[in-house]
Coordinates of C-alpha atoms and ligand atoms in Angstrom, one line a residue:
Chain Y
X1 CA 41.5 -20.3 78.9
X2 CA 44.4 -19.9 80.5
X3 CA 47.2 -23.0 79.4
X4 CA 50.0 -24.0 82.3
X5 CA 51.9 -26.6 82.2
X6 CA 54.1 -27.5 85.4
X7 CA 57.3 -26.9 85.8
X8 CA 60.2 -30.0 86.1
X9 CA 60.3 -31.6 89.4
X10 CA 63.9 -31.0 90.0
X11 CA 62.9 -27.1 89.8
X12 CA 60.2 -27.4 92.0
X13 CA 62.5 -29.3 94.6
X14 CA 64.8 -27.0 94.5
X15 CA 62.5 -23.8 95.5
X16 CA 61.7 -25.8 98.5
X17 CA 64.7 -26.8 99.8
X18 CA 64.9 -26.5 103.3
X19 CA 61.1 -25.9 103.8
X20 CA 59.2 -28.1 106.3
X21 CA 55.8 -27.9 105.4
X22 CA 54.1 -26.8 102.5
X23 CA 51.1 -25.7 101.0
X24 CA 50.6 -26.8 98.1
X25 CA 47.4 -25.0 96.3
X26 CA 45.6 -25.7 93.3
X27 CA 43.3 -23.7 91.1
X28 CA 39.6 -25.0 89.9
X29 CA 40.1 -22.6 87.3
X30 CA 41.8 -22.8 83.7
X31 CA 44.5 -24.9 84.9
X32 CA 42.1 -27.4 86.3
X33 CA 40.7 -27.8 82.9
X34 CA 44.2 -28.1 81.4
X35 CA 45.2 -30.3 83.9
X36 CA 47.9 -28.7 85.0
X37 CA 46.9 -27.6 88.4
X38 CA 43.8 -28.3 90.0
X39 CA 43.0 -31.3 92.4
X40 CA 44.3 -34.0 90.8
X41 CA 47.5 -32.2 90.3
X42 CA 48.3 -31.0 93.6
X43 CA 47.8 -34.9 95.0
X44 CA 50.1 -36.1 92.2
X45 CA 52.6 -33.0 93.2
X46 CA 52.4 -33.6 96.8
X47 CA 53.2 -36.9 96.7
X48 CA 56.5 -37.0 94.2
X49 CA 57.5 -34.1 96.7
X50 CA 56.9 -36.3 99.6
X51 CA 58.4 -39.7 98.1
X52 CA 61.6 -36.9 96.5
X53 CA 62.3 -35.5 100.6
X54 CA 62.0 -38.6 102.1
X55 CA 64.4 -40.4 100.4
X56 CA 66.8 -37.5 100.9
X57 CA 66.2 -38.2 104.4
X58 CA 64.7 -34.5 104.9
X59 CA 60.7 -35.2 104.8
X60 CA 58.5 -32.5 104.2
X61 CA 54.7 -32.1 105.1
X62 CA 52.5 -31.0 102.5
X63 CA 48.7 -29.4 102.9
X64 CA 47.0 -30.2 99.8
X65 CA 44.1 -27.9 99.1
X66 CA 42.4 -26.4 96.3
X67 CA 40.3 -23.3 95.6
X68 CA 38.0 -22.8 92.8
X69 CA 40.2 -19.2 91.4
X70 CA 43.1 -17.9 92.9
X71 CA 42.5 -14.8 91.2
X72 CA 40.0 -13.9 93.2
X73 CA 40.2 -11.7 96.8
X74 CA 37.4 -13.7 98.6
X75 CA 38.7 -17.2 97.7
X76 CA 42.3 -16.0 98.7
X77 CA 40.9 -14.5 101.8
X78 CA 39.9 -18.0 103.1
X79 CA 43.6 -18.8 103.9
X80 CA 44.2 -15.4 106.3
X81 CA 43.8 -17.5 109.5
X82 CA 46.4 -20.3 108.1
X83 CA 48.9 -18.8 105.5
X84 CA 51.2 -18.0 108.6
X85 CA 51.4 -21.7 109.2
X86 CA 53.5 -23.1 106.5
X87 CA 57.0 -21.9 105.3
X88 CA 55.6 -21.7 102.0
X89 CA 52.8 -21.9 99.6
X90 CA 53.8 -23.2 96.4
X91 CA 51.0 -22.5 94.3
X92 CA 49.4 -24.4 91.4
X93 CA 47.7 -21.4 89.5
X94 CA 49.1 -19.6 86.6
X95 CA 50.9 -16.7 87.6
X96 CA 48.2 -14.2 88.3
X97 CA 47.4 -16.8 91.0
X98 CA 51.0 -16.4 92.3
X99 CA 51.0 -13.3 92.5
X100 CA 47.7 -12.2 94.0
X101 CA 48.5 -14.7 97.0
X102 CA 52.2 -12.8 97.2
X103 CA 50.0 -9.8 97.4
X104 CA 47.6 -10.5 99.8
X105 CA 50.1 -12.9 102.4
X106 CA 53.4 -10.4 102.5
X107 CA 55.0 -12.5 105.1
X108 CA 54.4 -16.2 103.6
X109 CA 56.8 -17.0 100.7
X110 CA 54.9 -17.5 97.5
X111 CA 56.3 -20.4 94.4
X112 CA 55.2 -21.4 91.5
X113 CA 54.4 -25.0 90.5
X114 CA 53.5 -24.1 86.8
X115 CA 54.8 -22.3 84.0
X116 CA 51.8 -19.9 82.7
X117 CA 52.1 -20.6 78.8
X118 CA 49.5 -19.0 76.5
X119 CA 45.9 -18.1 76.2
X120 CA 44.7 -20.8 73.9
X121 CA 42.5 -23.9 73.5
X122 CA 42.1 -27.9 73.5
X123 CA 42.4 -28.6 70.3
X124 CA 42.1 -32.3 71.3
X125 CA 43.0 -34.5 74.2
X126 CA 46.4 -33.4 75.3
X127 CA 46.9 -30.8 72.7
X128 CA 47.1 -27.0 73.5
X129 CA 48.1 -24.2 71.3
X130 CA 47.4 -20.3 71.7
X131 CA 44.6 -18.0 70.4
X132 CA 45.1 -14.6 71.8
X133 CA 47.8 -12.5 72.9
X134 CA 45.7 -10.0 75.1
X135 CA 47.2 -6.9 72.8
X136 CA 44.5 -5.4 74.3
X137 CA 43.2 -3.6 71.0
X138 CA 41.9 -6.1 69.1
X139 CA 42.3 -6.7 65.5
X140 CA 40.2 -9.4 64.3
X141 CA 37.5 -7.7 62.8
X142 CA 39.9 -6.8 60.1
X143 CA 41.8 -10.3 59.7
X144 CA 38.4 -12.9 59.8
X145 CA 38.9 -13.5 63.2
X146 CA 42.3 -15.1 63.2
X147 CA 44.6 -13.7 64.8
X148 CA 47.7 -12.6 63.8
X149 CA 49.4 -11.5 67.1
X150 CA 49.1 -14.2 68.8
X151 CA 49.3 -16.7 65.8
X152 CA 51.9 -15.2 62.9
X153 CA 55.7 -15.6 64.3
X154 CA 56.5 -12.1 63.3
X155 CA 53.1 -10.5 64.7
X156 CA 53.1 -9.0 61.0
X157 CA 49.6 -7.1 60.5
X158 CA 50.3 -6.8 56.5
X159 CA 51.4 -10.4 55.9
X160 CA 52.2 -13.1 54.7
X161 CA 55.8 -12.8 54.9
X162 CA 58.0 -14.3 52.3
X163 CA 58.8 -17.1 54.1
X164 CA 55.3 -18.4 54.2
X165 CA 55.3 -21.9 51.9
X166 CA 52.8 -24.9 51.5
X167 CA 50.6 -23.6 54.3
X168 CA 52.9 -23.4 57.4
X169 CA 55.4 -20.8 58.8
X170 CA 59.0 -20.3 58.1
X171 CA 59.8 -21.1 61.3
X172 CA 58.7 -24.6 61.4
X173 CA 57.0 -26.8 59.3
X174 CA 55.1 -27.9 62.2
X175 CA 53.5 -24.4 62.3
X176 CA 50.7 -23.3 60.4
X177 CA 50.8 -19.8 58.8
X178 CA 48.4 -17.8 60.0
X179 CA 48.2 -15.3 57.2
X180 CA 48.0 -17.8 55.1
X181 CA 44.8 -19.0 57.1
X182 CA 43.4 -15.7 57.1
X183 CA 43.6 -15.5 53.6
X184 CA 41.8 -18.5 52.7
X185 CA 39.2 -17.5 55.3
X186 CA 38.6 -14.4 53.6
X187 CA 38.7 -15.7 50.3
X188 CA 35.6 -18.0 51.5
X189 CA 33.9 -15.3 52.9
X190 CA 34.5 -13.1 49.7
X191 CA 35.9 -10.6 51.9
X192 CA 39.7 -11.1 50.3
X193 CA 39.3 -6.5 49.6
X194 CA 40.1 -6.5 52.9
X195 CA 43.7 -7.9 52.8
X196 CA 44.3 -5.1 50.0
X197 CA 44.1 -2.0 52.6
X198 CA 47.3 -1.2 54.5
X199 CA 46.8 -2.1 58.3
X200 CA 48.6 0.8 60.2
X201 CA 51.2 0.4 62.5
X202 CA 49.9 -0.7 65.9
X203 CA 49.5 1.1 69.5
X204 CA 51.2 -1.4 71.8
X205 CA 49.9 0.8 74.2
X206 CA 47.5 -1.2 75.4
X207 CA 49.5 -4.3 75.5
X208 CA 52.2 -5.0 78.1
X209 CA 54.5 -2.4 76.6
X210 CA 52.7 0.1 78.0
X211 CA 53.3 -1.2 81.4
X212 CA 51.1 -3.4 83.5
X213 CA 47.5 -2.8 82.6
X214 CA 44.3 -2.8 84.8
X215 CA 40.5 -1.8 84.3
X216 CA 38.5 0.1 86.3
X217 CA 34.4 -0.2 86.1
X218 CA 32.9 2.6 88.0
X219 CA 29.5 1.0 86.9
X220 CA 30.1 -1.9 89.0
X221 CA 32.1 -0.8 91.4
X222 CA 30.4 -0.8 94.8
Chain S
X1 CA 64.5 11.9 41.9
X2 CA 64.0 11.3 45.4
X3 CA 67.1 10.6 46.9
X4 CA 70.0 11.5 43.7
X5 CA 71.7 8.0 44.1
X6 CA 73.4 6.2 41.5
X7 CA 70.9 3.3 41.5
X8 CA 67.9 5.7 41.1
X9 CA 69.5 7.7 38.7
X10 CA 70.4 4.2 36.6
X11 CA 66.8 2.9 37.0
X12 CA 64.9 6.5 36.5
X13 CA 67.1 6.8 32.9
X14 CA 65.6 3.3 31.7
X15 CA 69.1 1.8 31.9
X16 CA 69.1 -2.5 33.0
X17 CA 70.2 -2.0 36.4
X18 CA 72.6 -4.4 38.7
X19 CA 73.2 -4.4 42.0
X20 CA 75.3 -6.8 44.2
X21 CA 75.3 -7.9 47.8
X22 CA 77.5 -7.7 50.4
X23 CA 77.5 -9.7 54.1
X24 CA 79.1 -7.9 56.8
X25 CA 81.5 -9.9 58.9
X26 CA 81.1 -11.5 62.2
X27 CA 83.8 -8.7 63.6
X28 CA 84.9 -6.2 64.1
X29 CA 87.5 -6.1 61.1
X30 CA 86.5 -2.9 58.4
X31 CA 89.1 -4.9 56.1
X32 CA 86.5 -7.7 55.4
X33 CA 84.2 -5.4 53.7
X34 CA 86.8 -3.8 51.7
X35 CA 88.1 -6.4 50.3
X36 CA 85.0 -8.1 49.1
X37 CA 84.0 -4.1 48.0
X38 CA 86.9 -4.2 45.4
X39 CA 85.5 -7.5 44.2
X40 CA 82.1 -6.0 43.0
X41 CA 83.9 -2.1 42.6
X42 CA 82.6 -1.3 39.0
X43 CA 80.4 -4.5 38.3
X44 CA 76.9 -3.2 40.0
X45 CA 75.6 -0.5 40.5
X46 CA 74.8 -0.4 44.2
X47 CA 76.0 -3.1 46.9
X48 CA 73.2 -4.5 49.7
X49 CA 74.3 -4.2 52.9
X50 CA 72.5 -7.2 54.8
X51 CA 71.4 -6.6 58.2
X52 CA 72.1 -9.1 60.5
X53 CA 71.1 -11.5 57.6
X54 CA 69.7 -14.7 59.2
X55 CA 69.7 -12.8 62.3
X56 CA 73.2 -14.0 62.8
X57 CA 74.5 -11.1 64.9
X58 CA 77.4 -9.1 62.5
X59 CA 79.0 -5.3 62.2
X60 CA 75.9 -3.5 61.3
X61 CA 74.4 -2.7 58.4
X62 CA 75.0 1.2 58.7
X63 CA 78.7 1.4 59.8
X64 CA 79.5 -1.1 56.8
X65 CA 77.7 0.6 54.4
X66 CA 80.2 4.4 55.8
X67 CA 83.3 1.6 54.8
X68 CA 81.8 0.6 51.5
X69 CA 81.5 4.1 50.8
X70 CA 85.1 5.0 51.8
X71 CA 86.1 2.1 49.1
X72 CA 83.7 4.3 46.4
X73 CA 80.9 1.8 46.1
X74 CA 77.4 3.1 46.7
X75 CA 75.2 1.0 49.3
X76 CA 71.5 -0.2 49.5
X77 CA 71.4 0.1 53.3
X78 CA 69.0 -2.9 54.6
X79 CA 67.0 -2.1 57.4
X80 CA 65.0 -4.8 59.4
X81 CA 62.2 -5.0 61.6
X82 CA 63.5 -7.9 64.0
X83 CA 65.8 -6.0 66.1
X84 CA 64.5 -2.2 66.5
X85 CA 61.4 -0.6 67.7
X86 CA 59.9 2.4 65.9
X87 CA 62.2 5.1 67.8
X88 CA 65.8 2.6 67.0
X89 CA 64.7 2.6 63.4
X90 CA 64.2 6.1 62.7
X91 CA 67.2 7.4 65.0
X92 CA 68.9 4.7 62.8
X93 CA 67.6 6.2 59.3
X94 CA 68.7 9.8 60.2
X95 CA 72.3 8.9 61.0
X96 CA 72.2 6.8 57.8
X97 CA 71.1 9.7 56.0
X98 CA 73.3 12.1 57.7
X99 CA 76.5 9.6 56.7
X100 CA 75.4 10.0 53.1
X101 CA 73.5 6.6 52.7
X102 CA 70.9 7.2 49.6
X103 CA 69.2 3.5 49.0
X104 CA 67.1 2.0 51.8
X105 CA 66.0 -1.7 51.4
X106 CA 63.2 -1.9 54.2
X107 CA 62.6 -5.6 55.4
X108 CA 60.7 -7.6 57.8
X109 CA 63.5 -9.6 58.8
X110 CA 64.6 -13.4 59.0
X111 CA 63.0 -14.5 62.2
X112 CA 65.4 -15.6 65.0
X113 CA 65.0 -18.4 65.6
X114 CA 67.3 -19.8 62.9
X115 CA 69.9 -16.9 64.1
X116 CA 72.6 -17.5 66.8
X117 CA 70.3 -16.2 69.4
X118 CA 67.6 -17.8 68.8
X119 CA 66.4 -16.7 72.7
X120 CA 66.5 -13.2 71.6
X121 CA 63.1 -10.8 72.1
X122 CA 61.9 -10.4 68.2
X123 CA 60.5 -7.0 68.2
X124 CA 58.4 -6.3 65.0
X125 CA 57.3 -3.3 66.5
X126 CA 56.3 -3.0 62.4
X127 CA 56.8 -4.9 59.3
X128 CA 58.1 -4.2 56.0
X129 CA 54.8 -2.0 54.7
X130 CA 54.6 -0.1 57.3
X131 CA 58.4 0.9 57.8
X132 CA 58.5 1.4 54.1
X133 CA 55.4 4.0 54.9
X134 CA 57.2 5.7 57.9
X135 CA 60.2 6.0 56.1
X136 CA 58.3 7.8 53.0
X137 CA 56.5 9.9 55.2
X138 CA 59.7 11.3 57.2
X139 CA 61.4 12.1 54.0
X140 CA 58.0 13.5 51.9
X141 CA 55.8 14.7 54.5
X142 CA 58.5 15.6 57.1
X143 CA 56.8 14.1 60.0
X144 CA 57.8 11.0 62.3
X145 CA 55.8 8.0 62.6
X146 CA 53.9 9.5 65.9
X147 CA 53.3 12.7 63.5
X148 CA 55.5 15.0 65.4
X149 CA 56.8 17.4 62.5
X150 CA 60.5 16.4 61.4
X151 CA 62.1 20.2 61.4
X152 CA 65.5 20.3 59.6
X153 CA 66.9 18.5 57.1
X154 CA 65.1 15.0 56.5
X155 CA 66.5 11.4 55.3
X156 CA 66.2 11.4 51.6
X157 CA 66.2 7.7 50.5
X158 CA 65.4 5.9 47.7
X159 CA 63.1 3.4 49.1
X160 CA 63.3 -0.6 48.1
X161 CA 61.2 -3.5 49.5
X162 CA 61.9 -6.9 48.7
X163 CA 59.3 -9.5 47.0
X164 CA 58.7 -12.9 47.3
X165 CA 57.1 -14.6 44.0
X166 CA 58.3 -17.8 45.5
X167 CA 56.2 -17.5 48.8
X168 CA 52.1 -18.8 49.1
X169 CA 49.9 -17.5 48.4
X170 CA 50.6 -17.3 45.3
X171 CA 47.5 -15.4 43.9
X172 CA 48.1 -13.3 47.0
X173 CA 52.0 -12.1 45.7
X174 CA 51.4 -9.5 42.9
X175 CA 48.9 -7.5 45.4
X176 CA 51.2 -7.5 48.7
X177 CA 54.0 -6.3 46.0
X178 CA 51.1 -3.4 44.9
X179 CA 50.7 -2.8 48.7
X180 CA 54.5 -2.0 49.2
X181 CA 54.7 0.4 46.4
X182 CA 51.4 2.3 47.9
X183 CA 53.4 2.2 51.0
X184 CA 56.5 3.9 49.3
X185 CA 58.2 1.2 47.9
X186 CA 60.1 2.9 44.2
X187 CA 62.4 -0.5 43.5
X188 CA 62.0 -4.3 44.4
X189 CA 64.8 -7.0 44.7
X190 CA 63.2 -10.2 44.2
X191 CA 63.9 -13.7 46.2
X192 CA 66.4 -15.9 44.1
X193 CA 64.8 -16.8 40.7
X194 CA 65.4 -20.4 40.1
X195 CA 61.5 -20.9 38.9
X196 CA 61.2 -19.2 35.6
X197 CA 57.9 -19.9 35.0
X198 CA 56.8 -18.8 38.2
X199 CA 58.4 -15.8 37.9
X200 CA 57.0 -15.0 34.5
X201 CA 53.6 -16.1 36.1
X202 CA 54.0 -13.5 38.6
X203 CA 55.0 -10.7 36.5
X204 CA 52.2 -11.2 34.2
X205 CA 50.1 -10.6 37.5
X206 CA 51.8 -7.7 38.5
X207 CA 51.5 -6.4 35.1
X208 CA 48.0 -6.7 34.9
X209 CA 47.7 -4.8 38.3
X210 CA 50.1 -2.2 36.4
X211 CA 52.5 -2.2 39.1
X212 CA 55.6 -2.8 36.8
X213 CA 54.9 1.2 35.9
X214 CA 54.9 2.2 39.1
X215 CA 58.7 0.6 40.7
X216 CA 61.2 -1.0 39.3
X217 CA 61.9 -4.7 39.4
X218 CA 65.0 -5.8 40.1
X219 CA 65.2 -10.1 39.7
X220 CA 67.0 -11.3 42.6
X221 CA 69.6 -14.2 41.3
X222 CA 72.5 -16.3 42.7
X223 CA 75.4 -19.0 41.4
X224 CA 75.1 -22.2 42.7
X225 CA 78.3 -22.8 43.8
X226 CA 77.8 -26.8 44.3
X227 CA 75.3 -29.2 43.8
X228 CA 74.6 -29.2 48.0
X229 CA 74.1 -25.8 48.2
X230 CA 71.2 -26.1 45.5
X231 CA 70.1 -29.2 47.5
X232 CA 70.1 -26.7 50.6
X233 CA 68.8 -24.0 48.9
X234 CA 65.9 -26.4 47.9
X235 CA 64.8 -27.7 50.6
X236 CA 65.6 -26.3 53.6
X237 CA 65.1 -22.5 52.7
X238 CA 61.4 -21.3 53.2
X239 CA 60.2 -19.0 51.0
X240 CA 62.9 -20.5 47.8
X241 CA 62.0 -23.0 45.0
X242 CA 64.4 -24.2 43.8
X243 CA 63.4 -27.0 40.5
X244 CA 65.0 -30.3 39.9
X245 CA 66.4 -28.9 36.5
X246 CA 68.5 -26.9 38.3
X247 CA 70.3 -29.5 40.4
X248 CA 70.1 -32.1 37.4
X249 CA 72.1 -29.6 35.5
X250 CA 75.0 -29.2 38.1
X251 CA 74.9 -33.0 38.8
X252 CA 75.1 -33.0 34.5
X253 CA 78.3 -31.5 35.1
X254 CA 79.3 -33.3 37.9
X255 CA 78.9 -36.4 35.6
X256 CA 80.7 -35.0 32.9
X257 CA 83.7 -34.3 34.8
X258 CA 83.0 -30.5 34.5
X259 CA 83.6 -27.8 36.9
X260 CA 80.4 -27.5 38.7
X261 CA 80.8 -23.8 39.8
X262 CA 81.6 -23.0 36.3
X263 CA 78.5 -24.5 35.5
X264 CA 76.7 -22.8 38.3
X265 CA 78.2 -19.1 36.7
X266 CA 76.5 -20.7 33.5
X267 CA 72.6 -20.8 35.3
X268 CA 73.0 -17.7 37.1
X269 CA 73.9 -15.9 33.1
X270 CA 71.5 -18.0 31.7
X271 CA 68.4 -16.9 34.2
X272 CA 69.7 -13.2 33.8
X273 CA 69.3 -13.2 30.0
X274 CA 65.7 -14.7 30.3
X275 CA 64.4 -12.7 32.9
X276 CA 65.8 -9.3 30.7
X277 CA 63.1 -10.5 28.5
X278 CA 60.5 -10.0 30.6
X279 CA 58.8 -7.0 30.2
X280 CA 58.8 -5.0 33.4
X281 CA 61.9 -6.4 35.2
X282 CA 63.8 -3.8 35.3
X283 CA 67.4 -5.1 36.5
X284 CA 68.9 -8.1 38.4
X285 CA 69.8 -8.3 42.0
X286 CA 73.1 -10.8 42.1
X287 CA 73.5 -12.2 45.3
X288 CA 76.8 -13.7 45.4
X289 CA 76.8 -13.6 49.7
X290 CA 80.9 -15.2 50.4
X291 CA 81.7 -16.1 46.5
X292 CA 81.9 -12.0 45.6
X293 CA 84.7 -13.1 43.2
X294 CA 82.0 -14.5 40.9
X295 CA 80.6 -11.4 40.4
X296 CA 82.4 -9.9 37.9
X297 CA 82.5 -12.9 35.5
X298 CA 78.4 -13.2 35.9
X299 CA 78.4 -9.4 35.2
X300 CA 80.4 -9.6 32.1
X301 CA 78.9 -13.1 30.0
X302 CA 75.7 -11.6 31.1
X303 CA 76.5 -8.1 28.6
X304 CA 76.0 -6.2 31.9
X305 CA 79.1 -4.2 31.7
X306 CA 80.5 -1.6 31.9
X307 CA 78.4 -0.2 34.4
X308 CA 76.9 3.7 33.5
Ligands
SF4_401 S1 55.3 -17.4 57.5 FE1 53.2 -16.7 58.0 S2 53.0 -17.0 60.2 FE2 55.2 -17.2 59.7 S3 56.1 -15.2 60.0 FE3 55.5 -15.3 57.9 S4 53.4 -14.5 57.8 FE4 53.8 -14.9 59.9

């Protein structure tokens, strides 16, 4: 999924300074799961905002509603008749949520609540780390299925590095080397042949260097 | 010979190489590398030319190694990974070549985040194999990495990677060392050797892969210079390993009122002249980054000089 995490308060504040009244929308999507911005949030948000204005003796109204994806037109649609009505919607999605409403409402000013951190999973209660790097040419059937774009600090596709010691990353020992990972999963699996071929460099094409990216279907298209 | 430089032509004649290593200054001030050039002018072989070592942002690698030439030293250009895509690297390596740079040492890179911009975008467009196979290919096959056709004259380097025998995994070293030398590696500067044994361990590996036939193996090697530095060295380093001996003998000394970097001159000699033994190392790699004036002395108890 999709990890947020929300941004400080004081920022926050600060986006909506002088606005009057707010709508403050969650997602039901990945940030819901990662309880970053779905319903729960946008109650706890709405209400530090409120308590924040009204002690600065300029008291703000906030809307507090959440739709199951803001990435998608026909849940974002639902606010055409109402978006006009607030000076802004700050919005508790990642930012492909952000955006899409800033596409879709060009008139109503757009904020985030959240930063959008990684694609990654719950590794336990409280505790997200990233997976996937959406390269958009994927590599894994050549590295066990660990990645090592989104997981080795150098993005290195003929690692490990020299810096790699006692498991983790130079970069912290609080990080786990990937490559290092990758080669005691392919060791297991017998497979270690694999690690003796040299991976080519790669087309970053496909991933955001090659500017933004988008995917057309004509078999679904209607 | 691929490139006619003095270090090739040392190594190719089955002569114990040295080279020595040089860290460009945080300036602007061409005087810096000079002087430290006419402490290691006529002890090595070749000098290093560290590029933004530590990513610590300093005059670069290529305009330092033009002043160490004007001073009559011959450089190992480093090249990293960190701070140039595909198209910086090999504009870079053509002007190097065009300035009369010979040696290429072709690196990963320190990641930033140790550097003094640690907020920096890291690019690793590619990592050390892969450079190390672009850069053979624009000087053998005469094409650019996108396999556009390099017309003209092309950068004729004598290609060095660097190896880690330090690093884990450790049954995984001797083979990533055999993929840089498919890749176009011809001569390897090892990490500090402070862990004989290892080392020995890892060279009986790479000898029984046969690599030792196929580059040349330069032991990488430092003075102490105090007992903290070891202490650093040990344990805040990654990728270094640094054994107790080797701080007990400093302390040892210490304790008997000796002159520790003396003492430290002593180790660095004393791992040359065991590592000479081992078959397949080739020469040694001293790495004397701000105590150049060391160099000399190490060169000369160590039988290294004069230099061919
Ligand atoms: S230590 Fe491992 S994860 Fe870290 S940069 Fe090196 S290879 Fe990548």
């Amino acid at each position: 999924m999709i990890v947020g995490e929300r941004k400080p308060i004081q920022e926050i504040v600060g986006m909506l300074k002088g606005m009057k009244k707010v709508l403050i929308l969650g997602c039901g999507g990945c940030v819901s799961v990662c309880s970053a911005g779905g319903e729960k949030e946008v109650e706890i948000l709405a209400s530090i905002l409120r308590i924040d204005r009204k002690k600065g003796g300029e008291p703000i109204e906030t809307i507090e509603k959440t739709l199951p994806r803001q990435c998608d037109t026909e849940y974002l649609e639902g606010l055409k008749d109402e978006a006009g009505n607030y000076d802004a919607i700050l919005s508790m999605a990642c930012g492909v949520g952000v955006n899409y409403l800033a596409d879709m409402y060009p008139t109503t000013l757009v904020f985030p609540a959240l930063n959008t951190s990684f694609m990654g999973v719950s590794e336990e209660q409280g505790v997200w780390s990233e997976r996937c790097a959406g390269c958009g040419d994927c590599v894994l059937d050549r590295t066990g299925g660990l990645c090592p774009i989104a997981r080795c600090s150098k993005r290195l596709l003929n690692g490990p590095c020299g810096g790699s010691q006692n498991g983790k990353c130079e970069i912290s020992p609080n990080v786990a080397c990937v490559w290092q990972l990758i080669y005691d999963r392919l060791k297991g699996l017998n497979q270690l042949e694999k690690l003796k071929e040299i991976f080519p460099v790669k087309d970053w094409s496909t991933s955001l260097h090659g500017g933004p990216r988008k995917i057309v279907r004509e078999d679904l298209k209607l | 010979m691929k490139s006619g430089s003095n270090l090739e032509k040392v190594l190719t004649s089955g002569q114990f190489a040295v080279t020595g290593e040089l860290g460009p200054p945080k300036n602007a001030d061409a005087e810096v590398i000079r002087t430290k050039a006419r402490l290691l002018k006529g002890c090595v072989d070749a000098v290093n030319i560290t590029d933004c070592q530590t990513a610590i942002v300093r005059m670069s690698s290529i305009a330092s190694s033009v002043i160490l030439m004007e001073e009559g030293l011959e450089p190992v250009t480093q090249m990293t990974c960190r701070d140039r895509n595909r198209i910086a690297i090999q504009s870079d390596l053509l002007g190097a070549s065009a300035l009369g740079m010979k040696n290429l040492l072709c690196l990963t890179g320190d990641h930033h985040k140790f550097g003094n911009h640690p907020n920096a975008v890291g690019v690793f467009d590619m990592d050390s194999v892969q450079l190390l196979q672009m850069v053979k290919n624009m000087r053998d096959e005469k094409v650019f990495q996108c396999g556009e056709e390099l017309k003209g004259t092309e950068p004729k380097f004598f290609l060095g990677a660097a190896a880690n025998p330090f690093a884990d995994p450790f049954e995984f070293r001797a083979l990533r060392l055999a993929k840089k030398v498919v890749a176009g590696a011809q001569f390897i500067q090892t990490q500090l050797v402070y862990n004989l044994e290892r080392f020995a361990a890892w060279m009986e590996a790479v000898r029984d892969l046969g690599v030792h036939e196929q580059c040349y193996i330069m032991a990488g090697v430092t003075p102490p210079k105090s007992i903290g530095m070891a202490k650093y060295m040990k344990n805040n380093v990654p990728g270094l390993d640094v054994p107790d001996e080797v701080i007990a003998r400093l302390k040892g000394a210490k304790d008997a009122k000796k002159d520790v970097k003396e003492e430290g001159i002593n180790l660095c000699v004393d791992i040359i002249n065991q590592v000479k033994e081992i078959e397949g190392v080739a020469g040694v790699h001293i790495m004397a980054i701000e105590w150049e004036s060391a160099v000399p002395e190490i060169a000369k108890r160590a039988g290294l000089l004069p230099r061919p």
